[in-house]
Amino acid sequence: MATSTFSFSLIILLFSLFITSSHSQSQPQYVLPQRYFINCGSQSSIEYTGRTFIGDENPTQFSVSGGQVANNLASNTSIYQTARVFDKKTWYELQADGNNTFVMVRLHFSPFTFNGINLSNSTFDVSISRFALLSGFNVGDVPVVKDFIIPIGSETSFRVEFTPGSGSSPAFVNAIEAFTTPSDLFRQGVSVPSVSPDGDTGNTIIVSSSYGFVPRYRINVGGDAIVVERDTLRRTWVPDEAYIFASQAATNRSGTPVFTSAGSSSTDAPTDVYRTAQELTSRSVNLTWSFKVNSNQMYLLRAHFCDFLSQGLVDPNAGFNFFVYTHHKKVIQPGNIVKQPQVPFYVDFVVNSVASESLNVSIGAISGNNQSVFLNGLEIMELVENLDMADNGGSGKKSNKVYIVVGCVVGGVGLVLVLLLGFYIGSKCGKTKPAVVAKPDNVVPSYGRSSYTSINMDFTMNHASPLPNLNLSLRFPFADILHATNSFDEKLVIGKGGFGKVYKGTLPDGMVVAVKRGEKGHGQGRPEFVTEIMVLSKIRHRHLVTLIGYCDERSEMILVYEFMEKGTLQDHLYGENKNYPKLSWNQRLEICISATRGLHYLHTGSDGGIIHRDVKSTNILLNENYVAKVADFGISRLDNVDESEISYIKGSFGYLDPEYIRCMKLTQKSDVYSFGVVLLEVLCARPALDNMLPQREANLADWAIRHIQNEKVEAIMDSYLVGTINPNSLRKFLNMVERCLKDTGDERPSMIDVLWDLEYALKLQQMEKEPLYEDSTMNTSLELPMSMIHRLPSNSINNDSSVNDYSVAAASYPSESQVFSQLNIDEAR
Ligand SMILES: *[C@@H]1O[C@H](CO)[C@@H](O)[C@H](O)[C@H]1NC(C)=O
Ligand SMILES: *[C@@H]1O[C@H](CO)[C@@H](O)[C@H](O)[C@H]1NC(C)=O
Ligand SMILES: *[C@@H]1O[C@H](CO)[C@@H](O)[C@H](O)[C@H]1NC(C)=O
Ligand SMILES: *[C@@H]1O[C@H](CO)[C@@H](O)[C@H](O)[C@H]1NC(C)=O
Ligand SMILES: *[C@@H]1O[C@H](CO)[C@@H](O)[C@H](O)[C@H]1NC(C)=O
Ligand SMILES: *[C@@H]1O[C@H](CO)[C@@H](O)[C@H](O)[C@H]1NC(C)=O
Ligand SMILES: *[C@@H]1O[C@H](CO)[C@@H](O)[C@H](O)[C@H]1NC(C)=O
Ligand SMILES: *[C@@H]1O[C@H](CO)[C@@H](O)[C@H](O)[C@H]1NC(C)=O
């Protein structure tokens, strides 16, 4: 099956490589798009606030489903002299580029009298892309601009829909602006701590794709009003004066923000917001702002900071208090978050107002700490659910997992995350490993860009101490690495990620290798580097990627691996590199079997066993013959290490064992869970977590299990596979996947069981060509013949060949197909 025709397929060793859209360094400067600026009810274009608004009478780039043209020549603003009036549900259909981003929509309403009807009196609803954004909206007497931010996912068009209230005057609109924002305006998959007036709720919420945003307040603290022309995203910001509740000793300050990849960008908030601040001048009072909000409503609260007050190096421990209401306290440590003064950043919270009709935030000093206390900006946005979600209640037991997951993205390691224990999901845990009770301060909120690396990984970065207990024979001189990679020739880069770059290199003896060079200040730190070397120099297996050497000279963190020509498994399923031919079911099973062998060896092969902790489709690499090898042992753990010192969760979104999250119980069965998700990726050819999908579909495991249990698996399968899989093989596979994804480790199979089942599924698939037995009298449960098979205890199986022998023997168990075939023949058609 493997041929050498895919010479372009050089992407390899993409260790944890997940080039997130928020990796700001590789991101081009955002430019406000040309589209859409629409002058409603007009044939002509008009310049207004720096943009050309195009008449909607004969549109070419969008469509309008109806409405009447109306004039209001009395208006003193040209754009408001025309409008489109709707006496029934009407929409504008606009195009989107489907790039998983957000659209900012700004609607202009300037009331007037139309055919004797006073439109100030109209009430109507507005929805955009299935988000109900305004309901029973009444413009009032003066012009109003309403803006919204909507996650647009992979949609290539969306509708702005107006529905007049029953018995009310018609709906109308004077102008529409709709343009895509930077895709990292809300960071994908990053969760945010949730706060109520009573304090921390203990939950974290992923807001990026689940909600529409209706901005309520944008405040330029300590500064003046900012009009649309001064904000790239055409937002307006107002001074904070009116909202200061307890006006204590504070003063306006101004300075110069310095934008770096460590913090937020000038599209997160305009430079003018970061340029001004209020600084608290007394260390014995708090400064409080109070905003009127609706009760029982969820808001995203985003606080913007830029410490231009501290000089020189900022002490990472210096900080001040930021309160949401009175009970939630977050210590803001600029030196820890962005490392240097003048670099802007923001911190997000989700606030549930519950019974309160105000949202209060305060800043205050920490005694004995001389960090200046300040605030630059605030945004408060109402979170609006998608109608699909609302229909569904969004309350399925399982679906909570998508929401209430997990802490902060560690920039460099892509989606590997590190979470200080933040929550307890209220489920049973073993007595020996009690759940850790949430402490508000321990929830890691999100800061600026995700290239902010976490507390746990970064502090060792600058130390270049010699590595302990490492296999020195694997140590390469830096000069050799330079030689192998032609001094890190950019042309040899075959992979890139938060950790740095991977180069294709050639050793003096002609051996082709992959050279992964950790970059300072990025992602994987020294602990991961050391772990990877320790693990890989200790074990060797046909299905684990081979470490050829490392280099730690000059505080470099370089790893040299065997070259894996065909890249990651993910690339072949749905990755960027669409040029790979589709894999057949046989090939997919063979790849899974190889990976299972590698993991089985990892779990049982060396003393005490090793837990990989980051099993995912980007960590399974394929060589030129499509032989799979497991890679990336940076966060793996020796099983015999005492757990007590571990107090944070590591792993990747979408693959994390729920029991591990709940109970901090990390076992080899956590890898089995993650591998179960990989098996679903193999079947369905989609990512483990896709936050651009509706909430119910975002998490692959939840979504697929639901379909499997409802016997609707064809609906989720890779369409390429439909009709090609022997139903018995599929059934065996699904049954095993379901067991891998059980809630508790005890219910999950071990890797050797998985191996056995995969081999069996392959066997059944290969039998396809042979005539199927038919036995209409047999309708026994599927599990019956399987349970009769006696298995060897898995701990007696430590190497590849005995595994092989065993599984061959087992797979030749007679005539299971007799049982299966009749049951499944109908489904196959
Ligand atoms: C136009 O009129 C509105 C009141 O209808 C007023 O608030 C606004 O300031 C005026 N704008 C200009 C540019 O004169
Ligand atoms: C969005 O995707 C299209 C192609 O699908 C591409 O041409 C365009 O440049 C992308 N836009 C952005 C902002 O990335
Ligand atoms: C329209 O109605 C609003 C309030 O209902 C009122 O304030 C306004 O004066 C009316 N406008 C006209 C032109 O009648
Ligand atoms: C507008 O509504 C107000 C109260 O809702 C009513 O008093 C007024 O008569 C209405 N005006 C018109 C023109 O319908
Ligand atoms: C701070 O600046 C704003 C805007 O320039 C101004 O309105 C306000 O009076 C200033 N406050 C103080 C305390 O100087
Ligand atoms: C600041 O506010 C917090 C929360 O309300 C409160 O606990 C603290 O005592 C206040 N500090 C001062 C100096 O008033
Ligand atoms: C918020 O501040 C206001 C004062 O503006 C106060 O009346 C209210 O009780 C505070 N709300 C909460 C929930 O603390
Ligand atoms: C804060 O205190 C440290 C030592 O405690 C001192 O070195 C530093 O200069 C102080 N910073 C300011 C801004 O006062």
PDB file of N, CA, C and O and ligand atoms in Angstrom, residues 197 245 290 325-326 356 358 360, ligand 7:
ATOM      1  N   PRO A 197     -22.453  36.863  42.025  1.00  0.00           N
ATOM      2  CA  PRO A 197     -22.317  37.806  43.147  1.00  0.00           C
ATOM      3  C   PRO A 197     -21.880  37.114  44.441  1.00  0.00           C
ATOM      4  O   PRO A 197     -21.298  37.748  45.323  1.00  0.00           O
ATOM      5  N   PHE A 245     -18.257  54.142  41.312  1.00  0.00           N
ATOM      6  CA  PHE A 245     -19.208  54.156  42.411  1.00  0.00           C
ATOM      7  C   PHE A 245     -18.569  54.787  43.635  1.00  0.00           C
ATOM      8  O   PHE A 245     -18.990  55.824  44.109  1.00  0.00           O
ATOM      9  N   SER A 290     -19.495  50.427  39.039  1.00  0.00           N
ATOM     10  CA  SER A 290     -20.719  49.637  39.105  1.00  0.00           C
ATOM     11  C   SER A 290     -21.529  49.832  37.824  1.00  0.00           C
ATOM     12  O   SER A 290     -21.729  50.953  37.373  1.00  0.00           O
ATOM     13  N   TYR A 325     -17.622  41.767  41.882  1.00  0.00           N
ATOM     14  CA  TYR A 325     -18.453  41.898  43.078  1.00  0.00           C
ATOM     15  C   TYR A 325     -17.514  41.944  44.288  1.00  0.00           C
ATOM     16  O   TYR A 325     -16.423  42.494  44.167  1.00  0.00           O
ATOM     17  N   THR A 326     -17.911  41.342  45.370  1.00  0.00           N
ATOM     18  CA  THR A 326     -17.016  41.439  46.529  1.00  0.00           C
ATOM     19  C   THR A 326     -16.311  40.132  46.847  1.00  0.00           C
ATOM     20  O   THR A 326     -15.302  40.110  47.521  1.00  0.00           O
ATOM     21  N   SER A 356     -28.760  39.841  40.970  1.00  0.00           N
ATOM     22  CA  SER A 356     -28.267  41.208  41.056  1.00  0.00           C
ATOM     23  C   SER A 356     -28.559  41.997  39.784  1.00  0.00           C
ATOM     24  O   SER A 356     -28.496  41.463  38.683  1.00  0.00           O
ATOM     25  N   SER A 358     -26.790  44.746  39.239  1.00  0.00           N
ATOM     26  CA  SER A 358     -25.568  45.497  38.959  1.00  0.00           C
ATOM     27  C   SER A 358     -24.401  44.529  38.854  1.00  0.00           C
ATOM     28  O   SER A 358     -24.454  43.404  39.339  1.00  0.00           O
ATOM     29  N   ASN A 360     -20.416  44.748  39.664  1.00  0.00           N
ATOM     30  CA  ASN A 360     -19.437  45.627  40.291  1.00  0.00           C
ATOM     31  C   ASN A 360     -18.028  45.069  40.134  1.00  0.00           C
ATOM     32  O   ASN A 360     -17.809  43.881  40.322  1.00  0.00           O
TER      33      ASN A 360
HETATM   34  C1  LIG B   7     -22.789  46.817  43.549  1.00  0.00           C
HETATM   35  O1  LIG B   7     -22.604  48.155  43.865  1.00  0.00           O
HETATM   36  C2  LIG B   7     -23.812  48.826  44.161  1.00  0.00           C
HETATM   37  C3  LIG B   7     -23.486  50.252  44.339  1.00  0.00           C
HETATM   38  O2  LIG B   7     -23.387  50.852  43.111  1.00  0.00           O
HETATM   39  C4  LIG B   7     -24.415  48.257  45.392  1.00  0.00           C
HETATM   40  O3  LIG B   7     -25.618  48.925  45.718  1.00  0.00           O
HETATM   41  C5  LIG B   7     -24.703  46.795  45.135  1.00  0.00           C
HETATM   42  O4  LIG B   7     -25.159  46.194  46.311  1.00  0.00           O
HETATM   43  C6  LIG B   7     -23.471  46.076  44.665  1.00  0.00           C
HETATM   44  N1  LIG B   7     -23.896  44.794  44.227  1.00  0.00           N
HETATM   45  C7  LIG B   7     -23.331  43.690  44.666  1.00  0.00           C
HETATM   46  C8  LIG B   7     -23.921  42.421  44.168  1.00  0.00           C
HETATM   47  O5  LIG B   7     -22.377  43.684  45.386  1.00  0.00           O
END
